[in-house]
PDB file of C-alpha atoms in Angstrom:
ATOM      1  CA  UNK A   1      21.502 -11.822   2.512  1.00 76.00           C
ATOM      2  CA  UNK A   2      18.598 -14.290   3.078  1.00 85.00           C
ATOM      3  CA  UNK A   3      15.256 -12.823   3.496  1.00 95.00           C
ATOM      4  CA  UNK A   4      12.586 -15.493   3.806  1.00 96.00           C
ATOM      5  CA  UNK A   5      10.324 -14.725   6.708  1.00 97.00           C
ATOM      6  CA  UNK A   6       7.406 -12.396   7.293  1.00 98.00           C
ATOM      7  CA  UNK A   7       5.068 -11.061   9.948  1.00 98.00           C
ATOM      8  CA  UNK A   8       1.399 -11.075   8.987  1.00 98.00           C
ATOM      9  CA  UNK A   9      -1.022  -8.903  11.082  1.00 98.00           C
ATOM     10  CA  UNK A  10      -4.327 -10.711  11.597  1.00 98.00           C
ATOM     11  CA  UNK A  11      -5.261  -9.983  15.080  1.00 98.00           C
ATOM     12  CA  UNK A  12      -7.482  -6.817  14.815  1.00 96.00           C
ATOM     13  CA  UNK A  13     -11.189  -6.789  15.572  1.00 95.00           C
ATOM     14  CA  UNK A  14     -12.160  -5.244  12.270  1.00 94.00           C
ATOM     15  CA  UNK A  15     -14.608  -2.638  13.805  1.00 94.00           C
ATOM     16  CA  UNK A  16     -15.052  -0.721  10.470  1.00 94.00           C
ATOM     17  CA  UNK A  17     -15.982  -3.961   8.694  1.00 95.00           C
ATOM     18  CA  UNK A  18     -19.066  -4.561  10.806  1.00 96.00           C
ATOM     19  CA  UNK A  19     -21.492  -6.217  10.550  1.00 95.00           C
ATOM     20  CA  UNK A  20     -19.414  -8.738   8.452  1.00 96.00           C
ATOM     21  CA  UNK A  21     -16.850  -9.104  11.247  1.00 97.00           C
ATOM     22  CA  UNK A  22     -19.505  -9.964  13.830  1.00 96.00           C
ATOM     23  CA  UNK A  23     -19.411 -13.494  12.444  1.00 96.00           C
ATOM     24  CA  UNK A  24     -16.111 -13.583  10.421  1.00 97.00           C
ATOM     25  CA  UNK A  25     -12.731 -12.192  11.369  1.00 98.00           C
ATOM     26  CA  UNK A  26     -11.588  -9.605   8.900  1.00 98.00           C
ATOM     27  CA  UNK A  27      -8.681 -11.650   7.329  1.00 98.00           C
ATOM     28  CA  UNK A  28     -11.167 -14.364   6.299  1.00 98.00           C
ATOM     29  CA  UNK A  29     -13.622 -12.036   4.549  1.00 97.00           C
ATOM     30  CA  UNK A  30     -13.653 -13.027   0.968  1.00 97.00           C
ATOM     31  CA  UNK A  31     -12.900 -10.658  -1.930  1.00 96.00           C
ATOM     32  CA  UNK A  32     -13.790 -12.139  -5.341  1.00 94.00           C
ATOM     33  CA  UNK A  33     -14.130 -15.499  -3.622  1.00 94.00           C
ATOM     34  CA  UNK A  34     -10.665 -15.454  -1.931  1.00 96.00           C
ATOM     35  CA  UNK A  35     -10.049 -14.592   1.858  1.00 97.00           C
ATOM     36  CA  UNK A  36      -8.028 -11.349   2.349  1.00 97.00           C
ATOM     37  CA  UNK A  37      -5.336 -13.210   4.229  1.00 98.00           C
ATOM     38  CA  UNK A  38      -4.647 -15.445   1.220  1.00 97.00           C
ATOM     39  CA  UNK A  39      -3.975 -12.485  -0.991  1.00 96.00           C
ATOM     40  CA  UNK A  40      -1.130 -11.568   1.458  1.00 97.00           C
ATOM     41  CA  UNK A  41       0.198 -15.115   1.953  1.00 97.00           C
ATOM     42  CA  UNK A  42       0.176 -15.830  -1.635  1.00 96.00           C
ATOM     43  CA  UNK A  43       2.074 -12.654  -2.287  1.00 95.00           C
ATOM     44  CA  UNK A  44       4.645 -13.651   0.216  1.00 96.00           C
ATOM     45  CA  UNK A  45       4.917 -17.204  -1.227  1.00 96.00           C
ATOM     46  CA  UNK A  46       5.482 -15.735  -4.747  1.00 93.00           C
ATOM     47  CA  UNK A  47       8.346 -13.591  -3.442  1.00 94.00           C
ATOM     48  CA  UNK A  48      10.082 -16.669  -1.966  1.00 94.00           C
ATOM     49  CA  UNK A  49       9.005 -16.409   1.735  1.00 96.00           C
ATOM     50  CA  UNK A  50       9.160 -19.885   3.354  1.00 97.00           C
ATOM     51  CA  UNK A  51       7.853 -18.920   6.836  1.00 97.00           C
ATOM     52  CA  UNK A  52       5.215 -16.439   8.042  1.00 98.00           C
ATOM     53  CA  UNK A  53       4.296 -15.591  11.647  1.00 98.00           C
ATOM     54  CA  UNK A  54       0.622 -14.756  11.843  1.00 98.00           C
ATOM     55  CA  UNK A  55      -0.636 -12.872  14.994  1.00 98.00           C
ATOM     56  CA  UNK A  56      -4.215 -13.762  16.208  1.00 98.00           C
ATOM     57  CA  UNK A  57      -6.602 -12.309  18.696  1.00 98.00           C
ATOM     58  CA  UNK A  58     -10.199 -11.656  17.540  1.00 97.00           C
ATOM     59  CA  UNK A  59     -11.862 -14.912  16.602  1.00 98.00           C
ATOM     60  CA  UNK A  60      -8.389 -16.536  16.790  1.00 98.00           C
ATOM     61  CA  UNK A  61      -9.634 -20.108  16.604  1.00 98.00           C
ATOM     62  CA  UNK A  62     -11.294 -19.532  13.221  1.00 98.00           C
ATOM     63  CA  UNK A  63      -8.180 -17.908  11.781  1.00 98.00           C
ATOM     64  CA  UNK A  64      -5.877 -20.666  13.131  1.00 98.00           C
ATOM     65  CA  UNK A  65      -8.136 -23.302  11.792  1.00 98.00           C
ATOM     66  CA  UNK A  66      -8.324 -21.910   8.403  1.00 98.00           C
ATOM     67  CA  UNK A  67      -4.450 -21.615   8.260  1.00 98.00           C
ATOM     68  CA  UNK A  68      -3.631 -25.049   9.585  1.00 97.00           C
ATOM     69  CA  UNK A  69      -3.505 -26.783   6.126  1.00 96.00           C
ATOM     70  CA  UNK A  70      -1.366 -24.119   4.621  1.00 96.00           C
ATOM     71  CA  UNK A  71       2.185 -25.253   3.517  1.00 94.00           C
ATOM     72  CA  UNK A  72       3.598 -22.272   1.630  1.00 94.00           C
ATOM     73  CA  UNK A  73       4.687 -20.298   3.428  1.00 97.00           C
ATOM     74  CA  UNK A  74       4.867 -22.365   6.578  1.00 97.00           C
ATOM     75  CA  UNK A  75       2.707 -20.725   9.239  1.00 98.00           C
ATOM     76  CA  UNK A  76       3.484 -20.053  12.881  1.00 97.00           C
ATOM     77  CA  UNK A  77       0.848 -18.558  15.159  1.00 98.00           C
ATOM     78  CA  UNK A  78       1.635 -15.787  17.639  1.00 98.00           C
ATOM     79  CA  UNK A  79      -1.540 -15.525  19.719  1.00 98.00           C
ATOM     80  CA  UNK A  80      -2.265 -12.330  21.686  1.00 97.00           C
ATOM     81  CA  UNK A  81      -4.568 -12.603  24.595  1.00 97.00           C
ATOM     82  CA  UNK A  82      -4.372  -8.839  24.698  1.00 96.00           C
ATOM     83  CA  UNK A  83      -4.042  -6.884  21.513  1.00 97.00           C
ATOM     84  CA  UNK A  84      -0.543  -5.649  21.159  1.00 97.00           C
ATOM     85  CA  UNK A  85      -0.809  -3.500  17.997  1.00 96.00           C
ATOM     86  CA  UNK A  86       1.761  -3.823  15.237  1.00 96.00           C
ATOM     87  CA  UNK A  87       4.857  -2.869  17.196  1.00 96.00           C
ATOM     88  CA  UNK A  88       4.075  -5.022  20.269  1.00 96.00           C
ATOM     89  CA  UNK A  89       2.921  -7.864  18.015  1.00 97.00           C
ATOM     90  CA  UNK A  90       6.266  -7.916  16.250  1.00 97.00           C
ATOM     91  CA  UNK A  91       8.216  -7.800  19.618  1.00 97.00           C
ATOM     92  CA  UNK A  92       6.259 -10.883  20.823  1.00 97.00           C
ATOM     93  CA  UNK A  93       6.992 -12.755  17.616  1.00 97.00           C
ATOM     94  CA  UNK A  94      10.684 -11.927  17.342  1.00 97.00           C
ATOM     95  CA  UNK A  95      11.756 -15.451  18.435  1.00 95.00           C
ATOM     96  CA  UNK A  96      10.131 -16.842  15.332  1.00 95.00           C
ATOM     97  CA  UNK A  97      11.362 -14.135  12.929  1.00 96.00           C
ATOM     98  CA  UNK A  98      15.011 -14.809  13.105  1.00 93.00           C
ATOM     99  CA  UNK A  99      17.976 -12.477  12.972  1.00 93.00           C
ATOM    100  CA  UNK A 100      17.622 -11.329   9.330  1.00 96.00           C
ATOM    101  CA  UNK A 101      15.316  -8.672   7.881  1.00 97.00           C
ATOM    102  CA  UNK A 102      11.772  -9.754   7.550  1.00 98.00           C
ATOM    103  CA  UNK A 103       8.489  -8.368   5.947  1.00 98.00           C
ATOM    104  CA  UNK A 104       5.600  -6.994   7.826  1.00 98.00           C
ATOM    105  CA  UNK A 105       2.274  -7.047   6.059  1.00 98.00           C
ATOM    106  CA  UNK A 106      -1.266  -5.938   6.748  1.00 97.00           C
ATOM    107  CA  UNK A 107      -4.103  -8.237   5.561  1.00 97.00           C
ATOM    108  CA  UNK A 108      -6.619  -5.558   4.530  1.00 96.00           C
ATOM    109  CA  UNK A 109      -4.708  -4.448   1.410  1.00 96.00           C
ATOM    110  CA  UNK A 110      -4.343  -6.090  -2.028  1.00 96.00           C
ATOM    111  CA  UNK A 111      -1.219  -5.304  -4.080  1.00 94.00           C
ATOM    112  CA  UNK A 112      -1.645  -5.216  -7.882  1.00 94.00           C
ATOM    113  CA  UNK A 113       1.801  -5.494  -9.409  1.00 89.00           C
ATOM    114  CA  UNK A 114       2.166  -4.485 -13.048  1.00 72.00           C
ATOM    115  CA  UNK A 115       5.563  -5.742 -14.240  1.00 65.00           C
ATOM    116  CA  UNK A 116       7.759  -6.830 -11.392  1.00 68.00           C
ATOM    117  CA  UNK A 117       7.102  -8.267  -7.905  1.00 90.00           C
ATOM    118  CA  UNK A 118       7.189  -5.481  -5.437  1.00 94.00           C
ATOM    119  CA  UNK A 119       8.445  -7.640  -2.527  1.00 96.00           C
ATOM    120  CA  UNK A 120      11.440  -8.651  -4.694  1.00 95.00           C
ATOM    121  CA  UNK A 121      12.097  -4.995  -5.515  1.00 95.00           C
ATOM    122  CA  UNK A 122      12.156  -4.109  -1.842  1.00 96.00           C
ATOM    123  CA  UNK A 123      14.641  -6.970  -1.217  1.00 96.00           C
ATOM    124  CA  UNK A 124      16.821  -5.659  -3.978  1.00 95.00           C
ATOM    125  CA  UNK A 125      16.798  -2.200  -2.653  1.00 96.00           C
ATOM    126  CA  UNK A 126      17.477  -3.276   0.923  1.00 96.00           C
ATOM    127  CA  UNK A 127      20.793  -1.912   2.229  1.00 95.00           C
ATOM    128  CA  UNK A 128      21.788  -3.520   5.532  1.00 93.00           C
ATOM    129  CA  UNK A 129      24.354  -0.780   6.220  1.00 92.00           C
ATOM    130  CA  UNK A 130      21.905   2.081   5.956  1.00 91.00           C
ATOM    131  CA  UNK A 131      18.419   0.723   6.712  1.00 93.00           C
ATOM    132  CA  UNK A 132      16.335  -0.424   9.621  1.00 92.00           C
ATOM    133  CA  UNK A 133      12.967   0.009   7.771  1.00 94.00           C
ATOM    134  CA  UNK A 134      11.981   0.139   4.142  1.00 96.00           C
ATOM    135  CA  UNK A 135       8.417   1.038   3.531  1.00 96.00           C
ATOM    136  CA  UNK A 136       6.553   0.361   0.287  1.00 97.00           C
ATOM    137  CA  UNK A 137       4.577   3.535  -0.549  1.00 96.00           C
ATOM    138  CA  UNK A 138       1.543   3.923  -2.663  1.00 96.00           C
ATOM    139  CA  UNK A 139       1.129   6.947  -4.835  1.00 94.00           C
ATOM    140  CA  UNK A 140      -2.056   8.743  -3.556  1.00 92.00           C
ATOM    141  CA  UNK A 141      -3.591   9.009  -7.000  1.00 90.00           C
ATOM    142  CA  UNK A 142      -3.481   5.176  -7.500  1.00 92.00           C
ATOM    143  CA  UNK A 143      -4.680   4.282  -4.089  1.00 93.00           C
ATOM    144  CA  UNK A 144      -8.257   2.693  -4.144  1.00 95.00           C
ATOM    145  CA  UNK A 145     -10.252   2.833  -0.955  1.00 93.00           C
ATOM    146  CA  UNK A 146      -8.122   5.477   0.831  1.00 89.00           C
ATOM    147  CA  UNK A 147      -9.594   8.767   1.977  1.00 84.00           C
ATOM    148  CA  UNK A 148      -7.142  11.262   3.291  1.00 82.00           C
ATOM    149  CA  UNK A 149      -4.223  13.601   2.435  1.00 82.00           C
ATOM    150  CA  UNK A 150      -1.435  11.043   2.322  1.00 84.00           C
ATOM    151  CA  UNK A 151       1.268  10.124   4.758  1.00 80.00           C
ATOM    152  CA  UNK A 152       4.778  10.607   3.303  1.00 85.00           C
ATOM    153  CA  UNK A 153       7.093  12.332   0.995  1.00 86.00           C
ATOM    154  CA  UNK A 154      10.263  10.487  -0.335  1.00 89.00           C
ATOM    155  CA  UNK A 155      13.422  12.428  -0.078  1.00 84.00           C
ATOM    156  CA  UNK A 156      15.997  12.423  -3.043  1.00 84.00           C
ATOM    157  CA  UNK A 157      18.016   9.704  -1.298  1.00 85.00           C
ATOM    158  CA  UNK A 158      15.030   7.555  -0.512  1.00 89.00           C
ATOM    159  CA  UNK A 159      14.824   8.652   3.115  1.00 86.00           C
ATOM    160  CA  UNK A 160      11.471   9.752   4.523  1.00 83.00           C
ATOM    161  CA  UNK A 161      11.166  13.353   5.680  1.00 73.00           C
ATOM    162  CA  UNK A 162       9.183  13.944   8.946  1.00 65.00           C
ATOM    163  CA  UNK A 163       5.436  13.375   8.815  1.00 62.00           C
ATOM    164  CA  UNK A 164       3.629  16.565   8.076  1.00 61.00           C
ATOM    165  CA  UNK A 165      -0.186  16.095   8.676  1.00 59.00           C
ATOM    166  CA  UNK A 166      -0.642  19.842   8.007  1.00 55.00           C
ATOM    167  CA  UNK A 167      -0.261  19.448   4.180  1.00 63.00           C
ATOM    168  CA  UNK A 168      -1.108  16.793   1.670  1.00 72.00           C
ATOM    169  CA  UNK A 169       1.496  14.184   0.871  1.00 82.00           C
ATOM    170  CA  UNK A 170       1.916  12.291  -2.484  1.00 90.00           C
ATOM    171  CA  UNK A 171       2.285   8.843  -0.862  1.00 92.00           C
ATOM    172  CA  UNK A 172       0.600   6.692   1.682  1.00 93.00           C
ATOM    173  CA  UNK A 173       1.843   3.614   3.524  1.00 93.00           C
ATOM    174  CA  UNK A 174       0.887   0.432   1.577  1.00 96.00           C
ATOM    175  CA  UNK A 175       0.776  -1.805   4.626  1.00 95.00           C
ATOM    176  CA  UNK A 176       4.015  -3.593   3.495  1.00 97.00           C
ATOM    177  CA  UNK A 177       7.466  -2.954   4.847  1.00 97.00           C
ATOM    178  CA  UNK A 178      10.827  -4.650   5.267  1.00 97.00           C
ATOM    179  CA  UNK A 179      12.275  -4.407   8.808  1.00 96.00           C
ATOM    180  CA  UNK A 180      15.514  -5.330  10.427  1.00 96.00           C
ATOM    181  CA  UNK A 181      15.196  -6.950  13.909  1.00 95.00           C
ATOM    182  CA  UNK A 182      17.973  -4.528  14.942  1.00 92.00           C
ATOM    183  CA  UNK A 183      15.278  -1.902  15.171  1.00 90.00           C
ATOM    184  CA  UNK A 184      13.888  -3.424  18.280  1.00 91.00           C
ATOM    185  CA  UNK A 185      17.190  -3.181  20.179  1.00 88.00           C
ATOM    186  CA  UNK A 186      16.404   0.480  20.286  1.00 82.00           C
ATOM    187  CA  UNK A 187      14.252   2.085  23.004  1.00 81.00           C
ATOM    188  CA  UNK A 188      10.596   1.467  22.372  1.00 86.00           C
ATOM    189  CA  UNK A 189       7.373   1.207  24.483  1.00 89.00           C
ATOM    190  CA  UNK A 190       6.608  -1.886  26.516  1.00 92.00           C
ATOM    191  CA  UNK A 191       3.351  -3.750  25.768  1.00 93.00           C
ATOM    192  CA  UNK A 192       1.048  -2.559  23.017  1.00 96.00           C
ATOM    193  CA  UNK A 193       2.443   0.040  20.588  1.00 94.00           C
ATOM    194  CA  UNK A 194       2.308   0.832  16.918  1.00 94.00           C
ATOM    195  CA  UNK A 195       5.210   0.650  14.509  1.00 92.00           C
ATOM    196  CA  UNK A 196       4.301   4.288  13.768  1.00 87.00           C
ATOM    197  CA  UNK A 197       6.286   5.029  16.822  1.00 86.00           C
ATOM    198  CA  UNK A 198       9.542   4.525  14.892  1.00 84.00           C
ATOM    199  CA  UNK A 199       8.505   6.734  12.021  1.00 78.00           C
ATOM    200  CA  UNK A 200       8.093   9.595  14.624  1.00 71.00           C
ATOM    201  CA  UNK A 201      10.801   8.934  17.050  1.00 59.00           C
ATOM    202  CA  UNK A 202      13.678   8.716  14.614  1.00 55.00           C
ATOM    203  CA  UNK A 203      13.556  12.193  13.317  1.00 48.00           C
ATOM    204  CA  UNK A 204      17.065  13.541  13.255  1.00 45.00           C
ATOM    205  CA  UNK A 205      18.441  17.180  13.481  1.00 46.00           C
ATOM    206  CA  UNK A 206      18.917  17.303   9.663  1.00 49.00           C
ATOM    207  CA  UNK A 207      15.113  16.801   9.250  1.00 42.00           C
ATOM    208  CA  UNK A 208      15.225  13.271   8.009  1.00 41.00           C
ATOM    209  CA  UNK A 209      14.282   9.972   9.496  1.00 52.00           C
ATOM    210  CA  UNK A 210      17.594   8.348  10.280  1.00 73.00           C
ATOM    211  CA  UNK A 211      17.444   4.791   8.980  1.00 86.00           C
ATOM    212  CA  UNK A 212      13.878   4.636   7.505  1.00 89.00           C
ATOM    213  CA  UNK A 213      13.576   4.656   3.729  1.00 93.00           C
ATOM    214  CA  UNK A 214      10.708   4.380   1.236  1.00 94.00           C
ATOM    215  CA  UNK A 215      10.152   2.824  -2.143  1.00 95.00           C
ATOM    216  CA  UNK A 216       7.267   3.942  -4.445  1.00 95.00           C
ATOM    217  CA  UNK A 217       4.980   1.206  -5.697  1.00 95.00           C
ATOM    218  CA  UNK A 218       4.364   1.451  -9.465  1.00 91.00           C
ATOM    219  CA  UNK A 219       1.234  -0.703  -9.548  1.00 91.00           C
ATOM    220  CA  UNK A 220      -2.293  -0.650  -8.199  1.00 92.00           C
ATOM    221  CA  UNK A 221      -3.364  -1.030  -4.620  1.00 96.00           C
ATOM    222  CA  UNK A 222      -6.722  -1.741  -2.926  1.00 97.00           C
ATOM    223  CA  UNK A 223      -7.556  -0.951   0.723  1.00 96.00           C
ATOM    224  CA  UNK A 224     -10.551  -3.052   1.933  1.00 96.00           C
ATOM    225  CA  UNK A 225     -11.666  -0.910   4.831  1.00 93.00           C
ATOM    226  CA  UNK A 226     -15.519  -1.120   4.899  1.00 96.00           C
ATOM    227  CA  UNK A 227     -18.166  -3.457   3.635  1.00 96.00           C
ATOM    228  CA  UNK A 228     -19.493  -0.804   1.190  1.00 96.00           C
ATOM    229  CA  UNK A 229     -16.150  -0.845  -0.769  1.00 94.00           C
ATOM    230  CA  UNK A 230     -16.109  -4.584  -1.455  1.00 97.00           C
ATOM    231  CA  UNK A 231     -18.230  -4.604  -4.621  1.00 96.00           C
ATOM    232  CA  UNK A 232     -16.081  -1.928  -6.298  1.00 95.00           C
ATOM    233  CA  UNK A 233     -12.918  -3.612  -5.066  1.00 95.00           C
ATOM    234  CA  UNK A 234     -14.014  -6.881  -6.824  1.00 95.00           C
ATOM    235  CA  UNK A 235     -14.697  -4.889 -10.011  1.00 94.00           C
ATOM    236  CA  UNK A 236     -11.144  -3.462  -9.809  1.00 92.00           C
ATOM    237  CA  UNK A 237      -9.676  -6.968  -9.304  1.00 91.00           C
ATOM    238  CA  UNK A 238     -11.524  -8.452 -12.195  1.00 89.00           C
ATOM    239  CA  UNK A 239     -10.418  -5.728 -14.475  1.00 86.00           C
ATOM    240  CA  UNK A 240      -6.832  -6.061 -13.427  1.00 80.00           C
ATOM    241  CA  UNK A 241      -6.792  -9.801 -13.991  1.00 75.00           C
ATOM    242  CA  UNK A 242      -8.575  -9.393 -17.359  1.00 59.00           C
ATOM    243  CA  UNK A 243      -5.589  -7.512 -18.673  1.00 55.00           C
ATOM    244  CA  UNK A 244      -2.734  -9.387 -16.832  1.00 50.00           C
TER     245      UNK A 244
END
């Protein structure tokens, strides 16, 4: 199966990153001299993605102008006059994403792979017969920049048990997932909606999410959520690259 396309989320207003985002859209904020969106696009290119659809909204012209010279992966823009959130954004972009599974990636996280490329591991694990979504999950103890009790458990067969916000979970969503376009033939909201809708709506009588699976990431992960965290994130990056 050929997997060579991705959806990259770059439309948000970046409210938590103010005052930096008053002048600069969040995907263009630099971490260790490199815009956040380039960490995502470089990761996709390294995994063999040839095309990426990038959604835009806030300061769209700046993002689109920055991406115009990019050749790998080839960039298509899906502009959203109204913010559509992650689910609605994918629905709008489906025409450019094709009929094969594709990656969906946030642009406010940086993946630090230790030995093998995580996107390639997701592709290897993908089972077209069983899966509609495969989420890369970060162990809570190795999640830099995250404050919370976690999001998920992983069942023994790789399926994700229902979300249980009442107790701590060992994994959080990394912001990276592999999705089949088949998912969007199922009932879903019209207009803006989050991909979280599918995590919650597919709970089956046996207590497991029907066709949604998870894979644990074995490397580091940085979440760039506020201006105050940037300096420490850059230190983590420099330390990582010093030893890799």
